[in-house]
PDB file of C-alpha atoms in Angstrom:
ATOM      1  CA  MET A   1       0.000   0.000   0.000  1.00  0.00           C
ATOM      2  CA  THR A   2       1.467   3.334  -1.118  1.00  0.00           C
ATOM      3  CA  THR A   3       0.199   6.856  -0.378  1.00  0.00           C
ATOM      4  CA  ALA A   4       0.538  10.101  -2.313  1.00  0.00           C
ATOM      5  CA  SER A   5       3.481  11.074  -0.117  1.00  0.00           C
ATOM      6  CA  GLY A   6       5.394   8.050  -1.327  1.00  0.00           C
ATOM      7  CA  ILE A   7       5.236   6.052   1.920  1.00  0.00           C
ATOM      8  CA  GLU A   8       4.846   2.359   1.240  1.00  0.00           C
ATOM      9  CA  VAL A   9       3.587  -0.062   3.891  1.00  0.00           C
ATOM     10  CA  SER A  10       3.191  -3.846   3.770  1.00  0.00           C
ATOM     11  CA  LEU A  11       2.865  -6.728   6.225  1.00  0.00           C
ATOM     12  CA  SER A  12       6.002  -8.761   6.831  1.00  0.00           C
ATOM     13  CA  ASN A  13       3.831 -11.763   7.833  1.00  0.00           C
ATOM     14  CA  GLN A  14       0.921 -11.405   5.432  1.00  0.00           C
ATOM     15  CA  ASP A  15       1.070 -15.120   4.617  1.00  0.00           C
ATOM     16  CA  GLN A  16       0.144 -15.871   8.239  1.00  0.00           C
ATOM     17  CA  TRP A  17      -2.790 -13.486   8.251  1.00  0.00           C
ATOM     18  CA  GLU A  18      -4.106 -14.948   4.989  1.00  0.00           C
ATOM     19  CA  LYS A  19      -4.355 -18.392   6.597  1.00  0.00           C
ATOM     20  CA  PHE A  20      -6.809 -17.039   9.186  1.00  0.00           C
ATOM     21  CA  HIS A  21      -8.758 -14.564   7.059  1.00  0.00           C
ATOM     22  CA  PRO A  22     -11.717 -14.031   7.009  1.00  0.00           C
ATOM     23  CA  MET A  23     -12.463 -16.071  10.168  1.00  0.00           C
ATOM     24  CA  THR A  24      -9.781 -14.542  12.379  1.00  0.00           C
ATOM     25  CA  GLU A  25     -10.551 -14.484  16.088  1.00  0.00           C
ATOM     26  CA  MET A  26      -8.615 -12.696  18.814  1.00  0.00           C
ATOM     27  CA  VAL A  27      -9.153 -13.602  22.458  1.00  0.00           C
ATOM     28  CA  VAL A  28      -9.538 -10.743  24.925  1.00  0.00           C
ATOM     29  CA  THR A  29      -8.988 -11.025  28.685  1.00  0.00           C
ATOM     30  CA  ARG A  30      -9.946  -8.744  31.558  1.00  0.00           C
ATOM     31  CA  LYS A  31      -7.037  -9.094  33.986  1.00  0.00           C
ATOM     32  CA  VAL A  32      -3.814  -8.659  32.015  1.00  0.00           C
ATOM     33  CA  GLY A  33      -4.861  -8.352  28.380  1.00  0.00           C
ATOM     34  CA  ARG A  34      -3.973 -10.686  25.518  1.00  0.00           C
ATOM     35  CA  GLN A  35      -1.475 -10.313  22.692  1.00  0.00           C
ATOM     36  CA  LEU A  36      -2.611 -10.691  19.103  1.00  0.00           C
ATOM     37  CA  PHE A  37      -1.524 -13.584  16.931  1.00  0.00           C
ATOM     38  CA  PRO A  38      -0.578 -13.250  14.150  1.00  0.00           C
ATOM     39  CA  HIS A  39       1.395 -10.197  15.213  1.00  0.00           C
ATOM     40  CA  LEU A  40       1.133  -6.822  13.566  1.00  0.00           C
ATOM     41  CA  ASN A  41       4.495  -6.447  11.805  1.00  0.00           C
ATOM     42  CA  TYR A  42       4.816  -3.718   9.178  1.00  0.00           C
ATOM     43  CA  ILE A  43       7.509  -3.079   6.565  1.00  0.00           C
ATOM     44  CA  LEU A  44       7.972   0.609   5.787  1.00  0.00           C
ATOM     45  CA  ARG A  45       9.540   2.218   2.717  1.00  0.00           C
ATOM     46  CA  GLY A  46       9.690   5.748   1.353  1.00  0.00           C
ATOM     47  CA  LEU A  47      10.313   7.587   4.626  1.00  0.00           C
ATOM     48  CA  ASP A  48      12.867  10.403   4.829  1.00  0.00           C
ATOM     49  CA  PRO A  49      15.734   8.684   6.676  1.00  0.00           C
ATOM     50  CA  ASN A  50      16.771  11.947   8.372  1.00  0.00           C
ATOM     51  CA  VAL A  51      13.346  13.104   9.594  1.00  0.00           C
ATOM     52  CA  LYS A  52      11.563  11.866  12.682  1.00  0.00           C
ATOM     53  CA  TYR A  53       8.274   9.989  12.475  1.00  0.00           C
ATOM     54  CA  GLY A  54       5.794   8.726  15.020  1.00  0.00           C
ATOM     55  CA  MET A  55       4.081   5.348  14.560  1.00  0.00           C
ATOM     56  CA  SER A  56       0.698   4.760  16.211  1.00  0.00           C
ATOM     57  CA  LEU A  57      -1.805   1.915  16.335  1.00  0.00           C
ATOM     58  CA  HIS A  58      -5.501   1.797  17.103  1.00  0.00           C
ATOM     59  CA  PHE A  59      -8.368  -0.645  16.559  1.00  0.00           C
ATOM     60  CA  GLU A  60     -11.321   0.554  14.516  1.00  0.00           C
ATOM     61  CA  ARG A  61     -14.826  -0.921  14.925  1.00  0.00           C
ATOM     62  CA  MET A  62     -15.897  -1.983  11.454  1.00  0.00           C
ATOM     63  CA  ASP A  63     -19.638  -1.654  12.002  1.00  0.00           C
ATOM     64  CA  ASN A  64     -22.346  -1.212  14.615  1.00  0.00           C
ATOM     65  CA  LYS A  65     -23.246  -4.891  14.821  1.00  0.00           C
ATOM     66  CA  LYS A  66     -22.820  -7.599  17.405  1.00  0.00           C
ATOM     67  CA  TYR A  67     -22.119 -11.086  16.109  1.00  0.00           C
ATOM     68  CA  LYS A  68     -22.533 -14.698  17.174  1.00  0.00           C
ATOM     69  CA  PHE A  69     -20.918 -17.886  15.921  1.00  0.00           C
ATOM     70  CA  SER A  70     -23.505 -20.359  14.702  1.00  0.00           C
ATOM     71  CA  ALA A  71     -23.407 -23.304  12.273  1.00  0.00           C
ATOM     72  CA  ASN A  72     -19.652 -22.838  11.881  1.00  0.00           C
ATOM     73  CA  LYS A  73     -19.931 -19.239  10.711  1.00  0.00           C
ATOM     74  CA  TRP A  74     -20.281 -15.719  12.059  1.00  0.00           C
ATOM     75  CA  GLU A  75     -23.628 -14.009  11.652  1.00  0.00           C
ATOM     76  CA  GLU A  76     -25.278 -10.834  12.886  1.00  0.00           C
ATOM     77  CA  PHE A  77     -26.879 -11.191  16.282  1.00  0.00           C
ATOM     78  CA  SER A  78     -28.040  -7.746  17.387  1.00  0.00           C
ATOM     79  CA  LYS A  79     -27.267  -4.079  17.322  1.00  0.00           C
ATOM     80  CA  GLY A  80     -23.738  -3.398  18.467  1.00  0.00           C
ATOM     81  CA  ASP A  81     -22.765  -1.999  21.840  1.00  0.00           C
ATOM     82  CA  GLU A  82     -22.049   1.694  22.181  1.00  0.00           C
ATOM     83  CA  ILE A  83     -18.955   2.566  20.160  1.00  0.00           C
ATOM     84  CA  ARG A  84     -16.219   3.798  22.449  1.00  0.00           C
ATOM     85  CA  SER A  85     -13.714   6.513  21.677  1.00  0.00           C
ATOM     86  CA  ILE A  86     -10.590   5.461  19.779  1.00  0.00           C
ATOM     87  CA  ASP A  87      -7.579   4.673  21.953  1.00  0.00           C
ATOM     88  CA  VAL A  88      -4.437   5.480  19.975  1.00  0.00           C
ATOM     89  CA  LYS A  89      -1.166   3.908  21.121  1.00  0.00           C
ATOM     90  CA  LEU A  90       2.148   5.463  20.135  1.00  0.00           C
ATOM     91  CA  HIS A  91       4.818   2.883  19.375  1.00  0.00           C
ATOM     92  CA  LYS A  92       7.039   2.168  22.383  1.00  0.00           C
ATOM     93  CA  ASP A  93      10.112   3.432  20.475  1.00  0.00           C
ATOM     94  CA  GLY A  94       8.607   6.915  20.396  1.00  0.00           C
ATOM     95  CA  TRP A  95       9.636   9.372  17.703  1.00  0.00           C
ATOM     96  CA  ARG A  96      12.530   8.074  15.600  1.00  0.00           C
ATOM     97  CA  LEU A  97      14.250   8.887  12.341  1.00  0.00           C
ATOM     98  CA  GLY A  98      12.852   7.374   9.187  1.00  0.00           C
ATOM     99  CA  GLY A  99      16.033   5.317   8.829  1.00  0.00           C
ATOM    100  CA  HIS A 100      15.275   3.607  12.130  1.00  0.00           C
ATOM    101  CA  TRP A 101      11.741   2.610  11.079  1.00  0.00           C
ATOM    102  CA  MET A 102      12.867   1.276   7.695  1.00  0.00           C
ATOM    103  CA  GLU A 103      15.782  -0.774   9.050  1.00  0.00           C
ATOM    104  CA  ASN A 104      13.571  -3.572  10.442  1.00  0.00           C
ATOM    105  CA  PRO A 105       9.855  -4.419  10.447  1.00  0.00           C
ATOM    106  CA  VAL A 106       7.887  -2.217  12.833  1.00  0.00           C
ATOM    107  CA  SER A 107       6.220  -4.583  15.267  1.00  0.00           C
ATOM    108  CA  PHE A 108       3.338  -4.040  17.688  1.00  0.00           C
ATOM    109  CA  ASP A 109       3.574  -7.588  19.023  1.00  0.00           C
ATOM    110  CA  TYR A 110       3.742  -6.256  22.587  1.00  0.00           C
ATOM    111  CA  CYS A 111       0.288  -4.635  22.380  1.00  0.00           C
ATOM    112  CA  LYS A 112      -2.551  -6.377  24.205  1.00  0.00           C
ATOM    113  CA  ILE A 113      -6.316  -6.203  23.960  1.00  0.00           C
ATOM    114  CA  THR A 114      -8.780  -6.321  26.848  1.00  0.00           C
ATOM    115  CA  ASN A 115     -12.521  -5.984  27.362  1.00  0.00           C
ATOM    116  CA  ASN A 116     -12.097  -4.407  30.786  1.00  0.00           C
ATOM    117  CA  PRO A 117     -12.858  -0.661  30.597  1.00  0.00           C
ATOM    118  CA  GLU A 118     -11.223  -0.156  34.000  1.00  0.00           C
ATOM    119  CA  MET A 119      -7.818  -1.378  32.823  1.00  0.00           C
ATOM    120  CA  LYS A 120      -5.427   1.500  32.205  1.00  0.00           C
ATOM    121  CA  LYS A 121      -2.205  -0.415  31.578  1.00  0.00           C
ATOM    122  CA  GLU A 122       0.237   0.923  29.042  1.00  0.00           C
ATOM    123  CA  HIS A 123       0.137  -0.761  25.611  1.00  0.00           C
ATOM    124  CA  THR A 124      -3.268  -2.333  26.401  1.00  0.00           C
ATOM    125  CA  VAL A 125      -6.224  -1.416  24.178  1.00  0.00           C
ATOM    126  CA  LEU A 126      -9.919  -1.778  24.998  1.00  0.00           C
ATOM    127  CA  VAL A 127     -12.094  -3.729  22.542  1.00  0.00           C
ATOM    128  CA  GLN A 128     -15.614  -5.130  22.858  1.00  0.00           C
ATOM    129  CA  SER A 129     -16.152  -8.867  22.584  1.00  0.00           C
ATOM    130  CA  MET A 130     -18.311 -10.235  19.742  1.00  0.00           C
ATOM    131  CA  HIS A 131     -17.574  -7.157  17.630  1.00  0.00           C
ATOM    132  CA  LYS A 132     -15.435  -6.893  14.494  1.00  0.00           C
ATOM    133  CA  TYR A 133     -12.286  -4.761  14.403  1.00  0.00           C
ATOM    134  CA  MET A 134      -9.546  -3.696  12.041  1.00  0.00           C
ATOM    135  CA  PRO A 135      -6.066  -2.551  13.158  1.00  0.00           C
ATOM    136  CA  VAL A 136      -5.026   0.828  11.787  1.00  0.00           C
ATOM    137  CA  LEU A 137      -1.414   1.996  11.492  1.00  0.00           C
ATOM    138  CA  SER A 138      -0.897   5.770  11.599  1.00  0.00           C
ATOM    139  CA  ILE A 139       2.303   7.502  10.500  1.00  0.00           C
ATOM    140  CA  GLN A 140       2.949  11.131  11.355  1.00  0.00           C
ATOM    141  CA  LYS A 141       5.919  13.106  10.101  1.00  0.00           C
ATOM    142  CA  ASP A 142       7.544  15.471  12.553  1.00  0.00           C
ATOM    143  CA  GLY A 143       6.148  18.948  11.975  1.00  0.00           C
ATOM    144  CA  ASP A 144       2.994  17.763  10.201  1.00  0.00           C
ATOM    145  CA  THR A 145      -0.436  17.981  11.799  1.00  0.00           C
ATOM    146  CA  GLU A 146      -1.974  15.231   9.708  1.00  0.00           C
ATOM    147  CA  LYS A 147      -1.397  11.488   9.927  1.00  0.00           C
ATOM    148  CA  GLU A 148      -1.417   8.956   7.152  1.00  0.00           C
ATOM    149  CA  GLU A 149      -3.422   5.833   7.973  1.00  0.00           C
ATOM    150  CA  PHE A 150      -2.942   2.311   6.629  1.00  0.00           C
ATOM    151  CA  ARG A 151      -5.549  -0.474   6.799  1.00  0.00           C
ATOM    152  CA  PHE A 152      -5.200  -4.066   5.668  1.00  0.00           C
ATOM    153  CA  ARG A 153      -8.421  -5.997   5.184  1.00  0.00           C
ATOM    154  CA  VAL A 154      -6.636  -9.260   5.889  1.00  0.00           C
ATOM    155  CA  THR A 155      -5.968  -8.179   9.483  1.00  0.00           C
ATOM    156  CA  GLU A 156      -9.616  -7.723  10.510  1.00  0.00           C
ATOM    157  CA  PHE A 157     -10.684  -9.924  13.420  1.00  0.00           C
ATOM    158  CA  MET A 158     -13.543 -10.802  15.741  1.00  0.00           C
ATOM    159  CA  ALA A 159     -12.920 -10.081  19.422  1.00  0.00           C
ATOM    160  CA  VAL A 160     -13.949 -13.079  21.550  1.00  0.00           C
ATOM    161  CA  THR A 161     -13.547 -14.166  25.162  1.00  0.00           C
ATOM    162  CA  ALA A 162     -12.975 -17.784  24.030  1.00  0.00           C
ATOM    163  CA  TYR A 163     -12.314 -19.264  20.607  1.00  0.00           C
ATOM    164  CA  GLN A 164     -15.545 -20.081  18.785  1.00  0.00           C
ATOM    165  CA  ASN A 165     -14.059 -21.751  15.717  1.00  0.00           C
ATOM    166  CA  LYS A 166     -11.996 -24.805  16.687  1.00  0.00           C
ATOM    167  CA  ASN A 167     -10.144 -24.684  13.356  1.00  0.00           C
ATOM    168  CA  ILE A 168      -8.854 -21.202  14.165  1.00  0.00           C
ATOM    169  CA  LYS A 169      -7.723 -22.386  17.592  1.00  0.00           C
ATOM    170  CA  GLU A 170      -5.878 -25.382  16.136  1.00  0.00           C
ATOM    171  CA  LEU A 171      -4.249 -23.211  13.498  1.00  0.00           C
ATOM    172  CA  LYS A 172      -2.991 -20.792  16.113  1.00  0.00           C
ATOM    173  CA  VAL A 173      -1.579 -23.620  18.207  1.00  0.00           C
ATOM    174  CA  ASP A 174       0.247 -25.019  15.162  1.00  0.00           C
ATOM    175  CA  MET A 175       1.661 -21.664  14.064  1.00  0.00           C
ATOM    176  CA  ASN A 176       2.396 -19.946  17.367  1.00  0.00           C
ATOM    177  CA  ARG A 177       5.705 -21.086  18.837  1.00  0.00           C
ATOM    178  CA  PHE A 178       4.643 -19.730  22.244  1.00  0.00           C
ATOM    179  CA  ALA A 179       1.780 -22.252  22.322  1.00  0.00           C
ATOM    180  CA  SER A 180       4.110 -25.273  22.292  1.00  0.00           C
ATOM    181  CA  GLY A 181       2.672 -26.514  25.586  1.00  0.00           C
ATOM    182  CA  PHE A 182      -0.698 -27.123  23.902  1.00  0.00           C
ATOM    183  CA  LYS A 183       0.645 -29.094  20.939  1.00  0.00           C
ATOM    184  CA  LYS A 184       0.317 -32.861  20.726  1.00  0.00           C
ATOM    185  CA  ASN A 185       3.818 -33.373  22.080  1.00  0.00           C
ATOM    186  CA  GLY A 186       3.659 -30.371  24.398  1.00  0.00           C
ATOM    187  CA  GLY A 187       3.802 -30.178  28.168  1.00  0.00           C
ATOM    188  CA  HIS A 188       0.002 -30.140  28.600  1.00  0.00           C
ATOM    189  CA  ASN A 189      -0.458 -33.363  26.655  1.00  0.00           C
ATOM    190  CA  LYS A 190       2.431 -35.614  27.686  1.00  0.00           C
ATOM    191  CA  SER A 191       1.686 -39.197  28.559  1.00  0.00           C
ATOM    192  CA  PRO A 192       2.272 -40.368  32.136  1.00  0.00           C
ATOM    193  CA  ASN A 193       4.687 -42.910  30.647  1.00  0.00           C
ATOM    194  CA  SER A 194       6.778 -40.375  28.757  1.00  0.00           C
ATOM    195  CA  ASP A 195      10.516 -40.259  29.175  1.00  0.00           C
ATOM    196  CA  SER A 196      10.305 -37.003  31.069  1.00  0.00           C
ATOM    197  CA  GLY A 197       8.433 -38.734  33.865  1.00  0.00           C
ATOM    198  CA  SER A 198       5.777 -36.033  34.026  1.00  0.00           C
ATOM    199  CA  SER A 199       2.149 -36.984  34.245  1.00  0.00           C
ATOM    200  CA  SER A 200      -0.663 -35.614  32.117  1.00  0.00           C
ATOM    201  CA  ARG A 201      -2.698 -32.693  33.433  1.00  0.00           C
ATOM    202  CA  GLY A 202      -5.649 -33.601  35.601  1.00  0.00           C
ATOM    203  CA  VAL A 203      -4.241 -37.006  36.627  1.00  0.00           C
ATOM    204  CA  LYS A 204      -3.915 -37.345  40.366  1.00  0.00           C
ATOM    205  CA  ARG A 205      -0.578 -38.835  41.363  1.00  0.00           C
ATOM    206  CA  GLN A 206      -0.230 -41.195  44.312  1.00  0.00           C
ATOM    207  CA  SER A 207       1.183 -39.532  47.374  1.00  0.00           C
ATOM    208  CA  THR A 208       4.664 -40.584  48.449  1.00  0.00           C
ATOM    209  CA  SER A 209       4.391 -38.980  51.889  1.00  0.00           C
ATOM    210  CA  PRO A 210       4.404 -41.375  54.860  1.00  0.00           C
ATOM    211  CA  GLU A 211       1.054 -41.888  56.500  1.00  0.00           C
ATOM    212  CA  VAL A 212       0.802 -40.052  59.790  1.00  0.00           C
ATOM    213  CA  TYR A 213      -0.912 -41.639  62.776  1.00  0.00           C
ATOM    214  CA  ARG A 214      -3.389 -38.991  63.887  1.00  0.00           C
ATOM    215  CA  SER A 215      -5.846 -40.783  66.142  1.00  0.00           C
ATOM    216  CA  VAL A 216      -5.805 -40.069  69.875  1.00  0.00           C
ATOM    217  CA  THR A 217      -7.245 -43.504  70.629  1.00  0.00           C
ATOM    218  CA  PRO A 218      -4.913 -46.332  69.537  1.00  0.00           C
ATOM    219  CA  PRO A 219      -6.374 -48.691  66.919  1.00  0.00           C
ATOM    220  CA  SER A 220      -7.229 -52.282  67.614  1.00  0.00           C
ATOM    221  CA  ALA A 221      -4.633 -53.486  65.076  1.00  0.00           C
ATOM    222  CA  PRO A 222      -0.972 -53.854  66.160  1.00  0.00           C
ATOM    223  CA  TRP A 223       0.131 -50.395  67.145  1.00  0.00           C
ATOM    224  CA  THR A 224       2.719 -48.449  65.136  1.00  0.00           C
ATOM    225  CA  PRO A 225       4.444 -45.434  66.683  1.00  0.00           C
ATOM    226  CA  PRO A 226       3.470 -42.089  65.161  1.00  0.00           C
ATOM    227  CA  TYR A 227       5.566 -40.780  62.276  1.00  0.00           C
ATOM    228  CA  ASN A 228       8.287 -38.470  63.521  1.00  0.00           C
ATOM    229  CA  PRO A 229      10.451 -36.695  60.897  1.00  0.00           C
ATOM    230  CA  TYR A 230      13.146 -36.006  63.490  1.00  0.00           C
ATOM    231  CA  GLY A 231      13.622 -39.631  64.489  1.00  0.00           C
ATOM    232  CA  ALA A 232      11.943 -41.811  67.052  1.00  0.00           C
ATOM    233  CA  PHE A 233      11.561 -40.402  70.546  1.00  0.00           C
ATOM    234  CA  PRO A 234      12.965 -42.495  73.385  1.00  0.00           C
ATOM    235  CA  ILE A 235      10.115 -44.054  75.275  1.00  0.00           C
ATOM    236  CA  ASN A 236      10.881 -41.977  78.357  1.00  0.00           C
ATOM    237  CA  GLN A 237      10.053 -38.812  76.312  1.00  0.00           C
ATOM    238  CA  MET A 238       6.657 -39.938  75.103  1.00  0.00           C
ATOM    239  CA  TYR A 239       3.391 -38.467  76.360  1.00  0.00           C
ATOM    240  CA  PRO A 240       0.521 -40.596  77.605  1.00  0.00           C
ATOM    241  CA  TRP A 241      -1.601 -40.202  74.448  1.00  0.00           C
ATOM    242  CA  GLN A 242       1.350 -41.439  72.377  1.00  0.00           C
ATOM    243  CA  MET A 243       1.459 -44.745  74.321  1.00  0.00           C
ATOM    244  CA  PRO A 244      -1.253 -47.383  73.908  1.00  0.00           C
ATOM    245  CA  MET A 245      -3.019 -48.497  77.027  1.00  0.00           C
ATOM    246  CA  GLY A 246      -1.301 -51.534  78.493  1.00  0.00           C
ATOM    247  CA  MET A 247       1.906 -50.936  76.516  1.00  0.00           C
ATOM    248  CA  TYR A 248       4.656 -53.313  77.635  1.00  0.00           C
ATOM    249  CA  VAL A 249       7.674 -51.577  79.013  1.00  0.00           C
ATOM    250  CA  SER A 250       9.143 -54.551  80.842  1.00  0.00           C
ATOM    251  CA  GLN A 251      12.279 -54.365  78.729  1.00  0.00           C
ATOM    252  CA  ASN A 252      13.485 -51.336  80.638  1.00  0.00           C
ATOM    253  CA  PRO A 253      10.812 -50.192  83.110  1.00  0.00           C
ATOM    254  CA  HIS A 254      13.249 -48.308  85.305  1.00  0.00           C
ATOM    255  CA  ALA A 255      14.358 -46.117  82.403  1.00  0.00           C
ATOM    256  CA  VAL A 256      10.737 -45.196  81.786  1.00  0.00           C
ATOM    257  CA  GLN A 257      10.190 -44.365  85.451  1.00  0.00           C
ATOM    258  CA  GLN A 258      12.938 -41.736  85.137  1.00  0.00           C
ATOM    259  CA  ASN A 259      10.551 -39.595  83.120  1.00  0.00           C
ATOM    260  CA  PRO A 260       9.034 -37.094  85.585  1.00  0.00           C
ATOM    261  CA  MET A 261       5.661 -37.406  83.891  1.00  0.00           C
ATOM    262  CA  TYR A 262       5.385 -41.030  84.994  1.00  0.00           C
ATOM    263  CA  MET A 263       7.019 -40.892  88.427  1.00  0.00           C
ATOM    264  CA  GLY A 264       4.687 -42.440  90.949  1.00  0.00           C
ATOM    265  CA  MET A 265       2.813 -44.372  88.277  1.00  0.00           C
ATOM    266  CA  PRO A 266       3.351 -48.022  89.278  1.00  0.00           C
ATOM    267  CA  ILE A 267       4.215 -50.813  86.896  1.00  0.00           C
ATOM    268  CA  ASN A 268       2.460 -54.101  87.560  1.00  0.00           C
ATOM    269  CA  ASN A 269       4.215 -57.397  87.730  1.00  0.00           C
ATOM    270  CA  MET A 270       3.679 -57.921  83.978  1.00  0.00           C
ATOM    271  CA  GLY A 271       5.665 -54.818  83.088  1.00  0.00           C
ATOM    272  CA  GLN A 272       2.603 -52.700  82.173  1.00  0.00           C
ATOM    273  CA  TRP A 273       1.713 -49.175  83.198  1.00  0.00           C
ATOM    274  CA  ASN A 274      -1.165 -49.139  85.638  1.00  0.00           C
ATOM    275  CA  MET A 275      -3.177 -46.403  83.769  1.00  0.00           C
ATOM    276  CA  GLY A 276      -6.736 -47.643  84.291  1.00  0.00           C
ATOM    277  CA  ASN A 277      -6.871 -49.454  80.969  1.00  0.00           C
ATOM    278  CA  GLY A 278      -9.911 -51.520  81.682  1.00  0.00           C
ATOM    279  CA  ASN A 279      -8.124 -54.620  82.893  1.00  0.00           C
ATOM    280  CA  GLY A 280      -9.284 -54.223  86.502  1.00  0.00           C
ATOM    281  CA  MET A 281      -6.313 -52.172  87.717  1.00  0.00           C
ATOM    282  CA  GLU A 282      -6.957 -48.579  88.705  1.00  0.00           C
ATOM    283  CA  ASN A 283      -4.558 -45.676  88.318  1.00  0.00           C
ATOM    284  CA  GLN A 284      -2.880 -45.244  91.679  1.00  0.00           C
ATOM    285  CA  MET A 285      -1.501 -41.807  90.858  1.00  0.00           C
ATOM    286  CA  PRO A 286      -3.565 -38.966  92.380  1.00  0.00           C
ATOM    287  CA  GLN A 287      -5.692 -37.274  89.726  1.00  0.00           C
ATOM    288  CA  ALA A 288      -4.462 -33.824  90.759  1.00  0.00           C
ATOM    289  CA  GLU A 289      -0.923 -34.772  89.801  1.00  0.00           C
ATOM    290  CA  LEU A 290      -1.833 -35.779  86.263  1.00  0.00           C
ATOM    291  CA  PRO A 291      -1.222 -33.178  83.527  1.00  0.00           C
ATOM    292  CA  ASN A 292      -4.370 -31.545  82.217  1.00  0.00           C
ATOM    293  CA  TYR A 293      -4.421 -32.290  78.493  1.00  0.00           C
ATOM    294  CA  THR A 294      -7.284 -30.965  76.414  1.00  0.00           C
ATOM    295  CA  PHE A 295      -7.980 -32.024  72.814  1.00  0.00           C
TER     296      PHE A 295
END
């Protein structure tokens, strides 16, 4: 596209845009905004290399209609929402010499679109979902009051909050190198038996943590001491609720009696603590001397 001033503009990635046109969809998000893909990359020619220019981008509503996707095509749904004022974004490089802009493609790949009118982040543009837009590149020469605008029909798109056309979604995944995680061999789709050892998303993996004994009342099955990440406590450092009723301590009953918590608590002739465990023996330690534990 060439203007009367001699400025020539083209898309460096027009082949990508042509693969999506005329069904192009761009997803908008409320929280952080969403980048466009394909990107807007322009090749400029015919600028004065020694004069400064400003490059700006905005998104133009193509009509006053709201659309819906039905029967694998877009069709008019209702009258469009109120058209908002145009939000023009100056390129992040600011005003530069024409030689700078012509050296490499001018890219607006960092720009994001959102449907949140409260978002005021830099380089984020407000668009309305289910409406059709066209990106517009504006070039202004330093000292001029007028801008020259460039529109490419192939770059028009429908703003959506989620892809409506699955073919467009699949095409974007195939072409966008930043979407590698969603490809067939990507991180989101790896088999649990893959060489990497990672499991597929949504598959619950078996816990490898040791089971912790949490019950205050010992089970009827053979008792196992509670899990202790710092090593097993000596028996003379255990609290009453950590010891099952009738626990045998005959191997070293005197060592256990050295624990102040159990002093005065007699051991019967079978090497068991007399703790009122239902076997007919009552606790001979005065109740007032027992610690008051509350659960």
